[in-house]
Coordinates of C-alpha atoms and ligand atoms in Angstrom, one line a residue:
M1 CA 114.6 113.7 112.8
Y2 CA 112.3 111.2 111.1
N3 CA 114.0 109.7 108.1
F4 CA 112.3 107.3 105.7
P5 CA 113.9 104.5 103.7
K6 CA 115.3 105.4 100.3
G7 CA 112.6 105.5 97.5
F8 CA 109.8 105.7 100.0
F9 CA 106.5 106.5 98.3
F10 CA 105.1 109.9 99.0
G11 CA 101.9 110.7 97.1
A12 CA 98.1 110.7 97.2
A13 CA 95.2 108.5 96.1
T14 CA 91.9 109.1 94.3
S15 CA 89.6 106.9 92.2
G16 CA 88.1 107.0 88.8
V17 CA 84.5 107.8 89.7
Q18 CA 85.6 110.4 92.3
S19 CA 87.9 112.4 90.0
E20 CA 87.3 111.8 86.3
G21 CA 83.8 113.0 85.6
S22 CA 81.6 111.1 83.1
K23 CA 82.6 112.8 79.9
N24 CA 82.7 110.4 76.9
Q25 CA 81.9 107.5 79.2
I26 CA 79.8 105.1 77.2
N27 CA 78.7 102.9 80.1
K28 CA 77.6 104.1 83.5
S29 CA 78.3 102.9 86.9
I30 CA 75.8 102.4 89.8
W31 CA 76.8 105.9 91.0
N32 CA 75.6 107.6 87.8
H33 CA 72.4 105.5 88.0
W34 CA 71.7 106.1 91.7
F35 CA 72.3 109.8 91.4
Q36 CA 69.9 109.9 88.4
I37 CA 67.1 108.2 90.3
E38 CA 67.6 109.7 93.8
P39 CA 69.7 112.9 93.5
E40 CA 68.3 114.1 96.9
K41 CA 70.3 111.4 98.6
F42 CA 73.5 113.2 97.7
I43 CA 74.6 116.3 99.6
D44 CA 73.7 119.5 97.7
E45 CA 72.5 117.2 95.0
I46 CA 75.9 117.0 93.4
G47 CA 76.5 113.8 91.4
P48 CA 79.5 112.2 89.7
E49 CA 79.1 113.8 86.2
I50 CA 81.8 116.5 86.5
V51 CA 83.6 116.2 89.8
C52 CA 87.3 117.1 89.3
D53 CA 87.0 116.8 85.5
T54 CA 90.3 114.9 85.5
Y55 CA 89.3 113.4 82.2
N56 CA 90.0 116.8 80.6
K57 CA 92.5 118.2 83.1
F58 CA 94.9 115.3 83.8
K59 CA 97.9 117.0 82.3
E60 CA 97.4 120.1 84.4
D61 CA 96.9 117.9 87.4
V62 CA 100.0 115.9 87.0
S63 CA 102.0 119.2 87.0
L64 CA 100.2 120.1 90.3
M65 CA 101.3 116.7 91.7
K66 CA 104.9 117.7 90.8
E67 CA 104.5 120.9 92.8
V68 CA 103.8 118.7 95.9
N69 CA 106.8 116.4 95.0
F70 CA 104.7 113.2 94.6
N71 CA 106.8 110.3 93.5
S72 CA 103.8 108.0 93.2
F73 CA 100.0 108.3 92.8
R74 CA 97.0 106.0 92.9
T75 CA 93.9 106.1 90.8
S76 CA 91.5 103.5 89.4
I77 CA 90.4 102.4 86.0
Q78 CA 86.7 102.5 85.7
W79 CA 85.2 99.3 84.5
A80 CA 82.3 101.2 83.0
R81 CA 84.6 103.5 81.1
L82 CA 87.2 101.0 79.8
I83 CA 84.8 98.3 78.7
K84 CA 82.3 98.9 75.9
D85 CA 80.8 95.4 75.9
F86 CA 81.0 93.7 79.3
E87 CA 80.2 90.2 77.9
T88 CA 82.9 90.1 75.2
G89 CA 85.4 92.5 76.8
E90 CA 85.4 94.8 73.8
V91 CA 87.1 98.0 75.0
C92 CA 86.2 101.6 74.4
E93 CA 88.9 103.2 72.2
D94 CA 88.5 106.7 73.8
A95 CA 89.0 105.2 77.3
V96 CA 92.1 103.3 76.1
R97 CA 93.5 106.6 74.8
F98 CA 92.6 108.5 78.0
Y99 CA 94.0 106.0 80.5
S100 CA 97.1 105.5 78.3
E101 CA 97.9 109.2 78.1
Y102 CA 97.2 109.7 81.8
I103 CA 99.5 106.8 82.8
D104 CA 102.2 108.0 80.4
E105 CA 102.0 111.5 81.7
L106 CA 102.5 110.3 85.3
I107 CA 105.5 108.2 84.3
K108 CA 107.0 110.9 82.2
N109 CA 107.0 113.2 85.2
G110 CA 108.6 110.6 87.5
I111 CA 105.4 109.7 89.3
E112 CA 104.9 105.9 89.8
P113 CA 101.2 105.0 89.0
I114 CA 99.5 102.5 91.2
I115 CA 96.4 101.4 89.3
N116 CA 93.4 100.0 91.0
L117 CA 90.7 98.0 89.2
Y118 CA 87.7 98.3 91.4
H119 CA 86.7 101.3 93.6
F120 CA 83.0 100.8 94.4
D121 CA 82.1 101.2 90.7
M122 CA 80.0 98.3 89.5
P123 CA 78.7 99.0 86.0
I124 CA 74.9 99.5 86.2
Y125 CA 74.4 97.1 83.3
L126 CA 76.0 94.3 85.4
Q127 CA 74.1 95.3 88.5
D128 CA 70.8 95.2 86.7
K129 CA 71.4 92.1 84.6
Y130 CA 73.2 89.9 87.1
G131 CA 73.0 91.6 90.5
G132 CA 76.6 92.7 90.4
F133 CA 78.9 90.7 92.7
E134 CA 75.9 88.7 94.0
N135 CA 76.5 86.6 90.9
K136 CA 79.5 84.5 90.0
K137 CA 79.0 85.4 86.3
V138 CA 80.2 88.9 87.3
V139 CA 83.3 87.5 88.9
Q140 CA 84.1 86.0 85.5
L141 CA 83.4 89.3 83.7
F142 CA 85.6 91.2 86.2
V143 CA 88.4 88.8 85.4
L144 CA 87.9 89.6 81.7
F145 CA 88.0 93.4 82.4
A146 CA 91.2 92.9 84.5
Q147 CA 92.8 90.9 81.7
K148 CA 92.1 93.8 79.2
A149 CA 93.6 96.3 81.6
F150 CA 96.7 94.2 82.1
E151 CA 97.1 93.7 78.3
L152 CA 96.7 97.4 77.6
F153 CA 98.7 98.9 80.4
G154 CA 100.7 96.1 82.0
D155 CA 103.8 97.0 80.0
R156 CA 104.0 100.3 82.0
V157 CA 102.2 99.9 85.3
K158 CA 104.4 98.3 87.9
Y159 CA 101.9 98.3 90.8
W160 CA 98.4 97.0 90.4
T161 CA 95.7 96.5 93.0
T162 CA 92.5 94.5 92.5
F163 CA 90.1 96.2 94.9
N164 CA 90.0 99.3 97.1
E165 CA 88.3 98.6 100.5
P166 CA 86.4 95.5 99.2
I167 CA 84.3 95.4 102.4
V168 CA 82.8 98.8 101.8
P169 CA 80.5 97.8 98.9
V170 CA 79.3 94.8 101.0
E171 CA 78.6 97.1 104.0
G172 CA 77.1 99.9 101.9
G173 CA 75.1 97.8 99.4
Y174 CA 74.0 94.9 101.5
L175 CA 74.1 95.8 105.2
Y176 CA 73.8 99.5 106.0
N177 CA 72.3 101.2 103.0
F178 CA 74.8 103.7 101.8
H179 CA 75.6 102.2 98.3
Y180 CA 73.4 101.1 95.5
P181 CA 71.6 98.5 95.4
N182 CA 70.7 99.6 99.0
K183 CA 69.7 96.1 100.2
K184 CA 69.8 94.9 103.7
D185 CA 70.4 91.2 103.5
P186 CA 73.2 89.6 105.6
K187 CA 73.1 86.3 103.6
L188 CA 73.6 88.2 100.3
A189 CA 76.2 90.3 102.0
V190 CA 78.3 87.2 102.8
Q191 CA 77.9 85.9 99.3
V192 CA 79.0 89.2 97.8
A193 CA 82.0 89.4 100.1
Y194 CA 83.0 85.8 99.2
N195 CA 82.5 86.5 95.4
I196 CA 84.7 89.6 95.7
I197 CA 87.4 87.6 97.4
L198 CA 87.1 85.0 94.7
A199 CA 87.3 87.7 92.0
H200 CA 90.4 89.2 93.7
S201 CA 92.1 85.8 93.8
K202 CA 91.3 84.9 90.2
V203 CA 92.7 88.3 89.0
V204 CA 95.9 87.9 91.1
N205 CA 96.4 84.4 89.7
L206 CA 95.6 85.5 86.1
Y207 CA 98.2 88.3 86.4
K208 CA 100.9 85.8 87.2
E209 CA 99.7 83.2 84.6
L210 CA 99.8 85.8 81.9
G211 CA 103.5 86.2 82.7
F212 CA 103.5 89.7 84.2
T213 CA 106.4 90.1 86.6
K214 CA 105.6 93.4 88.4
Q215 CA 103.5 93.7 91.5
I216 CA 99.9 93.1 92.3
G217 CA 98.2 93.7 95.6
V218 CA 95.0 94.8 97.3
I219 CA 93.9 97.8 99.4
L220 CA 92.1 97.1 102.6
N221 CA 90.6 99.5 105.1
L222 CA 91.9 98.3 108.4
T223 CA 90.3 99.5 111.5
P224 CA 91.9 98.2 114.7
S225 CA 89.2 97.2 117.3
Y226 CA 89.9 98.5 120.8
P227 CA 87.9 97.0 123.7
R228 CA 86.5 99.3 126.3
S229 CA 88.2 97.3 129.1
Q230 CA 90.2 94.1 129.6
N231 CA 87.0 92.5 130.9
E232 CA 86.4 89.2 129.1
K233 CA 83.1 90.3 127.5
D234 CA 84.6 93.5 126.1
L235 CA 87.6 91.6 124.8
S236 CA 85.4 89.1 123.1
A237 CA 83.4 92.0 121.5
A238 CA 86.6 93.4 120.1
Y239 CA 87.7 90.0 118.9
M240 CA 84.4 89.6 116.9
A241 CA 84.6 93.1 115.4
D242 CA 88.1 92.4 114.3
L243 CA 87.0 89.0 112.8
F244 CA 84.2 90.6 110.8
F245 CA 85.8 93.8 109.7
N246 CA 89.5 93.1 109.3
R247 CA 90.3 89.4 109.3
S248 CA 87.4 88.6 107.0
F249 CA 89.4 90.0 104.1
L250 CA 92.9 90.0 105.5
D251 CA 93.1 86.3 106.0
P252 CA 91.8 85.0 102.7
M253 CA 93.6 87.7 100.7
L254 CA 97.0 87.4 102.5
K255 CA 97.0 83.8 103.9
G256 CA 94.7 82.2 101.4
E257 CA 92.3 80.9 104.0
F258 CA 89.2 82.1 105.9
P259 CA 89.3 82.4 109.6
K260 CA 87.8 79.2 111.1
D261 CA 85.9 81.2 113.8
L262 CA 84.2 83.3 111.1
C263 CA 83.1 80.3 109.1
E264 CA 81.6 78.8 112.2
V265 CA 79.8 81.9 113.2
L266 CA 78.3 82.3 109.7
K267 CA 77.2 78.7 109.7
E268 CA 75.5 79.1 113.0
H269 CA 73.4 81.9 111.6
N270 CA 72.8 80.0 108.3
L271 CA 74.8 82.6 106.4
S272 CA 77.5 80.5 104.7
P273 CA 78.1 81.4 101.1
E274 CA 78.0 79.0 98.2
I275 CA 81.5 77.7 97.7
E276 CA 83.1 75.3 95.2
K277 CA 86.2 73.3 96.2
T278 CA 88.1 74.6 93.1
E279 CA 87.4 78.2 94.2
L280 CA 89.0 77.5 97.6
E281 CA 92.1 76.2 95.8
E282 CA 92.2 79.3 93.7
I283 CA 92.0 81.5 96.8
K284 CA 94.7 79.5 98.5
K285 CA 97.0 79.8 95.5
S286 CA 96.7 83.6 95.0
K287 CA 99.6 85.4 96.6
V288 CA 99.6 89.2 96.6
D289 CA 103.0 91.0 96.4
F290 CA 102.0 93.9 98.6
L291 CA 99.2 95.3 100.7
G292 CA 97.7 98.8 100.7
V293 CA 96.2 99.9 104.0
N294 CA 93.6 102.7 104.4
Y295 CA 93.3 104.0 107.9
Y296 CA 91.1 106.8 109.2
V297 CA 89.7 106.0 112.7
P298 CA 89.9 103.4 115.4
R299 CA 86.9 101.2 116.2
R300 CA 85.9 101.4 119.9
V301 CA 83.8 98.5 121.0
K302 CA 82.3 97.0 124.2
A303 CA 80.2 94.0 125.1
K304 CA 76.7 94.0 123.6
E305 CA 74.1 95.3 126.1
I306 CA 70.8 94.2 124.5
K307 CA 70.9 91.0 122.4
D308 CA 69.5 91.3 118.8
E309 CA 66.8 88.9 117.9
K310 CA 68.6 87.7 114.9
F311 CA 71.8 88.5 113.0
E312 CA 71.3 91.5 110.8
N313 CA 74.9 92.7 110.8
P314 CA 78.2 92.2 112.7
E315 CA 76.9 94.5 115.5
Y316 CA 75.1 91.4 116.7
Y317 CA 78.3 90.8 118.6
F318 CA 79.2 94.1 120.1
D319 CA 78.2 97.7 120.7
Y320 CA 80.2 100.8 119.9
Y321 CA 81.2 103.3 122.5
I322 CA 82.9 106.7 122.5
N323 CA 86.3 106.8 124.1
P324 CA 85.9 109.2 127.0
E325 CA 89.6 110.0 126.8
G326 CA 89.7 110.3 123.0
R327 CA 90.7 113.3 120.8
F328 CA 88.2 114.2 118.1
N329 CA 88.2 115.9 114.7
P330 CA 85.8 118.9 115.2
Y331 CA 85.5 119.2 111.4
R332 CA 84.2 115.8 110.8
D333 CA 81.5 114.2 112.8
N334 CA 83.8 114.2 115.8
N335 CA 85.8 111.3 114.4
E336 CA 88.3 110.0 116.9
I337 CA 92.0 110.8 116.2
H338 CA 94.2 108.0 117.2
P339 CA 97.6 107.9 115.4
V340 CA 98.9 105.0 117.5
A341 CA 96.4 102.7 115.6
L342 CA 98.8 103.0 112.6
Y343 CA 101.6 101.5 114.7
D344 CA 99.3 98.8 115.8
I345 CA 98.3 98.0 112.2
A346 CA 102.0 97.8 111.3
K347 CA 102.7 95.5 114.1
N348 CA 99.8 93.2 113.2
I349 CA 101.1 93.0 109.7
Q350 CA 104.6 92.3 110.9
E351 CA 103.7 89.7 113.4
N352 CA 100.7 88.0 111.9
Y353 CA 100.9 88.5 108.2
N354 CA 104.6 87.6 107.5
N355 CA 105.6 91.3 107.4
I356 CA 104.4 91.5 103.8
P357 CA 105.5 94.8 102.1
W358 CA 102.8 97.3 102.6
Y359 CA 102.1 101.0 102.2
L360 CA 99.7 103.4 103.8
A361 CA 97.4 103.8 100.8
E362 CA 95.0 106.3 102.4
I363 CA 95.2 108.5 105.4
G364 CA 93.2 111.6 105.5
I365 CA 91.8 114.4 107.7
A366 CA 88.5 115.7 106.5
M367 CA 87.8 119.3 107.1
D368 CA 84.3 120.7 106.3
L369 CA 85.2 124.3 106.8
E370 CA 87.3 124.9 103.7
S371 CA 85.2 127.6 102.3
E372 CA 86.4 131.0 101.0
G373 CA 86.4 132.2 104.6
S374 CA 89.3 130.0 105.6
I375 CA 91.7 131.3 102.9
S376 CA 94.5 133.0 104.8
E377 CA 96.2 136.3 104.0
D378 CA 98.9 134.7 101.9
G379 CA 96.2 133.1 99.7
F380 CA 96.3 129.6 101.0
I381 CA 93.7 127.5 102.6
D382 CA 94.9 127.2 106.1
D383 CA 94.8 123.6 107.1
T384 CA 97.5 123.6 109.6
F385 CA 95.3 121.3 111.7
R386 CA 95.8 118.7 109.0
T387 CA 99.6 119.1 109.1
E388 CA 99.8 118.7 112.8
L389 CA 97.8 115.5 112.7
M390 CA 99.6 114.1 109.7
R391 CA 102.9 114.6 111.4
E392 CA 101.7 112.6 114.4
H393 CA 100.5 109.8 112.1
F394 CA 103.7 109.8 110.1
I395 CA 105.7 109.4 113.4
Q396 CA 103.9 106.2 114.2
I397 CA 104.7 104.8 110.7
H398 CA 108.3 105.8 111.2
K399 CA 108.5 104.1 114.6
A400 CA 107.1 100.9 113.1
I401 CA 109.7 101.0 110.3
E402 CA 112.5 101.5 112.8
E403 CA 111.2 98.2 114.4
G404 CA 111.3 96.3 111.1
S405 CA 107.9 96.9 109.5
S406 CA 108.1 96.6 105.7
C407 CA 106.2 99.8 105.0
F408 CA 107.2 101.4 101.7
G409 CA 105.2 104.5 101.4
I410 CA 102.5 106.9 102.5
H411 CA 99.7 108.2 100.3
Q412 CA 97.3 110.8 101.6
W413 CA 93.7 110.9 100.7
T414 CA 93.4 112.9 98.5
F415 CA 95.1 114.9 95.8
I416 CA 92.4 117.4 94.8
D417 CA 89.2 117.6 96.9
C418 CA 87.2 114.9 95.2
W419 CA 83.6 113.8 95.1
S420 CA 82.9 111.5 98.0
W421 CA 79.9 109.4 97.2
M422 CA 76.7 110.4 99.2
N423 CA 78.8 113.1 100.9
S424 CA 79.6 114.7 97.5
F425 CA 82.0 117.5 98.4
K426 CA 81.1 118.0 102.1
R427 CA 84.2 116.4 103.4
R428 CA 87.3 117.8 101.9
Y429 CA 90.6 116.1 102.2
G430 CA 92.7 117.4 99.3
F431 CA 96.1 119.0 99.0
Y432 CA 94.3 121.3 96.6
R433 CA 90.9 122.8 97.1
L434 CA 88.5 122.4 94.2
D435 CA 86.4 125.4 93.4
L436 CA 83.1 123.8 92.4
V437 CA 82.0 126.8 90.3
T438 CA 85.2 127.4 88.3
G439 CA 86.9 124.0 88.6
K440 CA 90.1 125.9 89.8
R441 CA 92.5 124.0 92.0
I442 CA 93.8 126.1 94.9
K443 CA 96.8 124.9 96.9
K444 CA 96.3 124.4 100.7
K445 CA 99.0 125.1 103.2
H446 CA 99.5 121.5 104.2
S447 CA 100.8 120.8 100.7
I448 CA 103.9 122.9 101.4
W449 CA 104.8 120.8 104.4
F450 CA 104.2 117.6 102.5
A451 CA 106.3 118.8 99.5
E452 CA 109.2 119.4 101.8
V453 CA 108.9 116.0 103.5
A454 CA 108.6 114.2 100.1
K455 CA 111.6 116.1 98.7
K456 CA 113.9 115.5 101.7
N457 CA 112.5 112.1 102.6
Y458 CA 112.5 113.2 106.3
F459 CA 110.9 115.6 108.6
K460 CA 111.9 117.1 112.0
Ligands
LIG1 O1 86.3 108.8 99.6 C1 86.6 107.7 100.3 C2 87.3 106.7 99.4 O2 86.6 106.4 98.2 C3 87.6 105.4 100.1 N1 88.3 105.7 101.4 C4 87.7 106.7 102.2 C5 87.6 108.0 101.5 C6 87.1 109.1 102.4 O3 85.8 108.8 102.9

């Protein structure tokens, strides 16, 4: 019997861009813009205009959350929806109404909202005019947006997060070309990463300075790096991967300081960002109340075989390899399945990050085959595969909690199949299948298992 602590969060996560649709949205994000200029880059040429249409259907959707016994739910406020004038912070009244009613509907139904402020969604106006987070002016304007959100909803929202997976816009937009502005520029990538960390710290500090007493945190995608062997070179490869992809954000956001090794390596390659002393003080001062962790796959690394001429990205220090003994998800690009990584993440937080309260903010199993053909006789989408794997992952969380980890919840990605950036609807993760033609939400089998676990607070 796997029992969870009283009040454990069970729910799901989504984001504004991926669920709302763009109805009545005065300003557009980089996603609307990118889709407009290069629709062929998005699978089946589906863009963010309609997606789950949560803007219109949030009441119906909250009742669907109740059917799965969620006691908590995360979404994000879109900067480009809430703010009408980015320079002055003037808000859009319709967006205030929408977010206010959405948040109230959740609370009225006993579902604790966790509200995130940035989920890859730079307003195109700010990207065009200032270069987005390339520019510290935009850090300042993000703080203004956050302030508006706190003033408008801070009386009701008890859990805020500044960023979801802040490393992803850096990777996608400045290293590997899967987010707008599609640049490949490691120096700029480092500056953007630094500016995002600064923006996060300023917002955390502001929240406290304004006298709000609830909780504020951040959501990081943590991917433990496993070396191919215990050979020194493989170990060093894993160390560098961890430094670049996990500690780069974990250390400044949780400990208030950058890892020394990372600073040295960046300096060596002439990649150090522009930093002001007062900014470092701001980063040091900012203390998050909790951490959200997104986990999907482990990172398998080995020593670099052929040296790159110059640093283009962190893979300068390691190569990837496929675990010959691994298990893989046949539905999604053969992603490795490694539930023990969750236990390892929990231990890392417990031992190296002061056992800060944290929750699993995303865990998901993508299945590409959720077409009409996989509807079982009883009318459900049969995603038993997902349940089996979720069970294994939950067991690892349970084990860590038994050993003292301060994990306070599990949110699955995602509630209703949502739009997933360049992949649009190819990879489906939801408790509910979204019919793209009718917009109907159709329950999947896994939601029945999850509803039981959430109701009882345990599973066998
Ligand atoms: O869709 C994304 C989400 O926006 C961030 N975490 C991973 C999900 C699945 O790819």
